[in-house]
Coordinates of C-alpha atoms in Angstrom, one line a residue:
Chain N
M312 CA 6.4 15.4 -12.2
A313 CA 2.8 16.1 -11.1
E314 CA 1.4 13.9 -13.9
D315 CA 3.5 11.0 -12.7
D316 CA 1.8 10.9 -9.4
D317 CA -0.7 8.4 -10.7
L318 CA 2.1 6.2 -11.7
N319 CA 3.8 6.5 -8.4
L320 CA 3.0 5.1 -5.0
P321 CA 1.3 7.5 -2.7
R322 CA 3.7 9.7 -0.8
A323 CA 1.7 9.3 2.4
A324 CA 2.0 5.6 2.4
I325 CA 5.8 5.7 1.7
N326 CA 6.2 8.3 4.5
K327 CA 4.4 6.0 6.9
L328 CA 6.6 3.0 5.9
I329 CA 9.8 5.1 6.4
K330 CA 8.5 6.4 9.8
E331 CA 7.8 2.8 10.9
T332 CA 11.3 1.8 9.9
L333 CA 13.2 4.8 11.3
P334 CA 10.8 6.5 13.8
Q335 CA 13.2 9.0 15.2
V336 CA 15.1 9.9 12.0
R337 CA 14.6 13.1 10.0
V338 CA 14.3 12.3 6.3
S339 CA 14.4 15.2 3.8
N340 CA 11.6 15.7 1.3
E341 CA 14.0 15.2 -1.5
A342 CA 15.0 11.8 -0.1
R343 CA 11.4 10.8 0.3
E344 CA 10.6 11.7 -3.3
L345 CA 13.6 9.6 -4.4
I346 CA 12.5 6.6 -2.4
V347 CA 9.2 6.8 -4.2
S348 CA 11.0 6.8 -7.5
C349 CA 13.2 3.9 -6.3
C350 CA 10.1 1.9 -5.5
N351 CA 8.9 2.4 -9.0
E352 CA 12.2 1.1 -10.4
F353 CA 12.1 -1.8 -8.0
I354 CA 8.6 -2.8 -9.1
H355 CA 9.6 -2.6 -12.7
L356 CA 12.8 -4.6 -12.1
V357 CA 11.0 -7.4 -10.2
S358 CA 8.0 -7.4 -12.6
S359 CA 10.2 -7.8 -15.7
E360 CA 12.2 -10.6 -14.0
A361 CA 9.1 -12.3 -12.8
N362 CA 7.6 -12.0 -16.3
D363 CA 10.7 -13.6 -17.8
I364 CA 10.5 -16.5 -15.3
C365 CA 6.7 -16.8 -16.0
N366 CA 7.4 -17.1 -19.8
K367 CA 10.2 -19.6 -19.2
N368 CA 7.7 -21.7 -17.4
T369 CA 5.3 -21.3 -20.3
K370 CA 2.7 -19.8 -18.1
K371 CA 0.5 -16.9 -19.1
T372 CA -0.1 -15.4 -15.6
I373 CA 2.5 -14.2 -13.3
M374 CA 2.2 -16.3 -10.1
P375 CA 3.5 -15.5 -6.6
E376 CA 6.3 -18.1 -7.0
H377 CA 7.5 -16.3 -10.1
V378 CA 7.8 -13.1 -8.0
L379 CA 9.6 -14.9 -5.2
E380 CA 12.0 -16.5 -7.7
A381 CA 12.6 -13.1 -9.2
L382 CA 13.4 -11.6 -5.8
S383 CA 15.9 -14.3 -5.1
G384 CA 17.5 -14.0 -8.5
L385 CA 18.0 -10.2 -8.1
G386 CA 19.6 -10.4 -4.7
F387 CA 16.5 -9.8 -2.6
E388 CA 16.3 -13.3 -1.2
S389 CA 16.0 -11.8 2.3
Y390 CA 12.5 -10.7 1.4
V391 CA 11.3 -14.1 0.4
P392 CA 10.6 -15.7 3.8
E393 CA 8.4 -12.8 4.9
C394 CA 6.6 -12.7 1.6
Q395 CA 6.0 -16.4 1.8
E396 CA 4.7 -16.0 5.4
V397 CA 2.1 -13.4 4.4
L398 CA 1.1 -15.4 1.4
T399 CA 0.4 -18.4 3.6
E400 CA -1.5 -16.2 6.0
C401 CA -3.6 -15.0 3.0
K402 CA -4.4 -18.6 2.1
H403 CA -5.5 -19.4 5.7
V404 CA -7.7 -16.4 5.9
A405 CA -9.3 -17.2 2.5
L406 CA -9.8 -20.8 3.7
K407 CA -11.5 -19.7 6.9
K408 CA -13.9 -17.5 4.9
R409 CA -14.8 -20.4 2.6
R410 CA -15.3 -22.7 5.6
G411 CA -17.4 -20.0 7.2
S412 CA -19.7 -19.8 4.3
S413 CA -20.0 -23.5 3.9
R414 CA -20.9 -23.8 7.5
L415 CA -24.1 -21.9 6.7
E416 CA -24.7 -24.1 3.7
N417 CA -24.2 -27.2 5.9
L418 CA -26.8 -26.2 8.4
G419 CA -29.2 -28.2 6.3
I420 CA -31.8 -25.5 6.3
P421 CA -33.3 -24.7 2.9
E422 CA -33.0 -21.2 1.6
E423 CA -36.8 -20.5 1.8
E424 CA -36.8 -21.4 5.4
L425 CA -33.8 -19.2 6.1
L426 CA -35.6 -16.4 4.3
R427 CA -38.7 -17.0 6.4
Q428 CA -36.7 -16.9 9.6
Q429 CA -35.1 -13.7 8.5
Q430 CA -38.4 -12.1 7.8
E431 CA -39.6 -13.2 11.2
L432 CA -36.6 -11.6 12.8
F433 CA -37.2 -8.3 10.9
A434 CA -40.8 -8.3 12.0
Q435 CA -39.8 -8.9 15.6
A436 CA -37.3 -6.1 15.4
R437 CA -39.9 -3.7 13.9
Q438 CA -42.4 -4.6 16.6
Q439 CA -39.8 -4.0 19.3
Q440 CA -38.9 -0.7 17.9
L441 CA -42.6 0.3 17.7
E442 CA -43.1 -0.6 21.3
E443 CA -40.0 1.4 22.3
E444 CA -41.2 4.4 20.4
Q445 CA -44.6 4.1 22.1
Q446 CA -43.0 4.0 25.5
E447 CA -41.0 7.1 24.7
W448 CA -44.1 8.9 23.5
L449 CA -46.0 8.0 26.6
Q450 CA -43.1 9.2 28.8
H451 CA -42.9 12.4 26.9
Q452 CA -46.7 12.9 27.3
M453 CA -46.3 12.4 31.1
E454 CA -43.5 14.9 31.3
L455 CA -45.5 17.4 29.4
A456 CA -48.5 16.8 31.7
K457 CA -46.3 17.4 34.7
E458 CA -45.0 20.6 33.3
T459 CA -48.4 21.9 32.5
S460 CA -49.8 21.1 35.9
S461 CA -46.8 22.8 37.6
Q462 CA -47.3 25.9 35.4
Q463 CA -50.9 26.1 36.3
E464 CA -50.0 26.3 40.0
E465 CA -47.7 29.3 39.4
P466 CA -49.3 32.7 38.9
S467 CA -49.0 33.8 35.3
Chain B
M609 CA -6.9 -7.7 -17.2
D610 CA -6.7 -10.7 -14.9
V611 CA -6.3 -9.0 -11.6
K612 CA -9.4 -9.0 -9.5
S613 CA -10.0 -5.9 -7.5
S614 CA -10.9 -7.8 -4.4
K615 CA -9.7 -6.6 -1.0
P616 CA -6.7 -8.5 0.3
P617 CA -7.4 -10.7 3.3
V618 CA -4.3 -9.4 5.0
A619 CA -3.7 -5.6 5.1
T620 CA -0.9 -4.1 3.1
G621 CA 1.0 -0.8 3.8
L622 CA 0.9 0.1 0.1
P623 CA -2.2 0.2 -2.2
M624 CA -2.2 -2.9 -4.3
S625 CA -4.1 -1.1 -7.1
R626 CA -1.3 1.4 -7.6
V627 CA 1.3 -1.4 -7.5
K628 CA -0.7 -3.1 -10.2
I629 CA -0.7 0.0 -12.4
I630 CA 3.1 0.3 -12.1
M631 CA 3.6 -3.4 -12.8
K632 CA 1.5 -3.3 -15.9
S633 CA 3.4 -0.2 -17.2
S634 CA 6.4 -2.6 -17.5
P635 CA 6.7 -3.9 -21.1
D636 CA 5.3 -7.3 -21.8
V637 CA 3.8 -7.7 -18.3
D638 CA 0.3 -8.9 -19.0
H639 CA -1.5 -11.2 -16.5
I640 CA -0.8 -11.0 -12.8
S641 CA -2.4 -13.3 -10.3
P642 CA -3.9 -11.6 -7.2
D643 CA -1.4 -13.4 -5.0
A644 CA 1.5 -12.4 -7.2
L645 CA 0.3 -8.8 -6.8
F646 CA 0.2 -9.2 -3.1
A647 CA 3.7 -10.7 -3.0
M648 CA 4.9 -7.8 -5.1
T649 CA 3.3 -5.2 -2.8
K650 CA 4.8 -6.8 0.3
A651 CA 8.2 -7.0 -1.3
T652 CA 8.0 -3.3 -2.1
E653 CA 7.2 -2.5 1.5
L654 CA 10.3 -4.5 2.5
F655 CA 12.3 -2.7 -0.1
V656 CA 11.4 0.7 1.4
A657 CA 12.4 -0.5 4.9
H658 CA 15.6 -2.1 3.5
L659 CA 16.7 1.0 1.5
S660 CA 15.9 3.3 4.4
N661 CA 17.8 1.2 6.9
E662 CA 20.9 0.7 4.8
T663 CA 21.1 4.4 4.1
F664 CA 20.8 5.3 7.7
K665 CA 23.3 2.6 8.9
N666 CA 25.9 3.5 6.3
N667 CA 25.9 7.2 6.9
D668 CA 25.7 7.3 10.7
K669 CA 24.0 10.7 10.7
K670 CA 20.8 11.9 12.1
G671 CA 18.9 12.2 8.9
I672 CA 18.6 10.8 5.4
E673 CA 19.5 13.2 2.5
Y674 CA 19.9 12.8 -1.2
C675 CA 23.7 12.3 -1.0
E676 CA 23.3 9.5 1.5
L677 CA 20.9 7.7 -0.7
A678 CA 23.3 8.2 -3.7
N679 CA 26.1 6.7 -1.6
V680 CA 24.2 3.6 -0.8
V681 CA 23.0 3.1 -4.3
N682 CA 26.4 3.6 -5.8
N683 CA 28.2 1.4 -3.3
D684 CA 25.9 -1.5 -2.7
D685 CA 25.5 -4.0 -5.6
I686 CA 22.0 -4.9 -4.7
F687 CA 20.8 -1.3 -5.3
G688 CA 22.9 -1.0 -8.4
F689 CA 19.7 -0.8 -10.6
L690 CA 19.0 2.6 -8.9
Q691 CA 22.1 4.3 -10.1
E692 CA 20.3 6.0 -12.9
V693 CA 17.6 7.2 -10.5
I694 CA 20.0 8.5 -7.9
P695 CA 23.2 9.5 -9.5
H696 CA 25.7 11.5 -7.4
K697 CA 25.2 15.2 -7.7
I698 CA 27.8 17.3 -9.3
T699 CA 28.3 21.1 -9.5
V700 CA 27.8 23.0 -12.7
R701 CA 31.6 23.5 -12.9
E702 CA 32.3 19.8 -12.7
Y703 CA 29.7 19.3 -15.4
W704 CA 31.3 21.8 -17.7
K705 CA 34.6 20.1 -17.1
L706 CA 33.1 16.8 -18.1
I707 CA 31.5 18.0 -21.3
G708 CA 34.6 20.0 -22.2
K709 CA 33.2 23.4 -21.4
V710 CA 31.1 23.4 -24.5
D711 CA 28.2 25.5 -23.3
E712 CA 29.8 28.3 -21.3
D713 CA 26.7 30.5 -22.0
D714 CA 24.6 28.1 -20.1
D715 CA 24.8 29.9 -16.8
S716 CA 22.1 28.0 -14.9
E717 CA 22.6 27.6 -11.2
K718 CA 21.6 24.0 -11.2
S719 CA 23.3 21.7 -8.8
S720 CA 21.3 18.7 -10.1
S721 CA 22.8 15.5 -11.5
E722 CA 24.4 15.3 -14.9
S723 CA 21.9 13.0 -16.4
E724 CA 19.3 15.7 -15.9

């Protein structure tokens, strides 16, 4: 069974999902292991079905709609709305990312100029850090000087 | 292999990489789009919740044990595909009865299912 671990979903993740679903319920270890096995079977079942649907549509790659159709066909149509919702969310997030990167491109600043500005910012940051370090060093020196003078006043 | 190992924009409760491995261990499954993998992962999460809930509801007890899972699987059509994974447990005596008491010397104390 131990070798199968790589082919199974991680126990911890399944445990977490069970806990989220039934927070106050005690679930035996044996039952948890079984649920892990059931997930395997579920994935195989839906994958095979989705693969068949994919082939019927003369496609080479299994697309999300094949998975959703497989779910419906196997009696898991209740899962479809939520799956569709997260897929849509995925698309929105991906779109935002693309828009975000194109915003940078649309600034109209050529790359060399952007690089120059970046170098300038680095130099400024380095300078600032240098000044801060110098300040710290000066302060440290002053404190040392104070200590030395106060020690000199005390009898050794 | 067509599946890119890019991070999903929306977090999933199960690791997509592992789901991918399991999918590809199915015969004939070849190319899977990243979105299809994502949908599969989400569906599996829903499945865990569904199975756990059904088991808990149907048995009205405080916890979930093997026999309760077996009950749900053997009574509910939708979980019929799991009957081989979670058959009802039987005692050794019942097993001997079933096989016509062929191996009486086999005195193992197993209370595991007959398919094992």
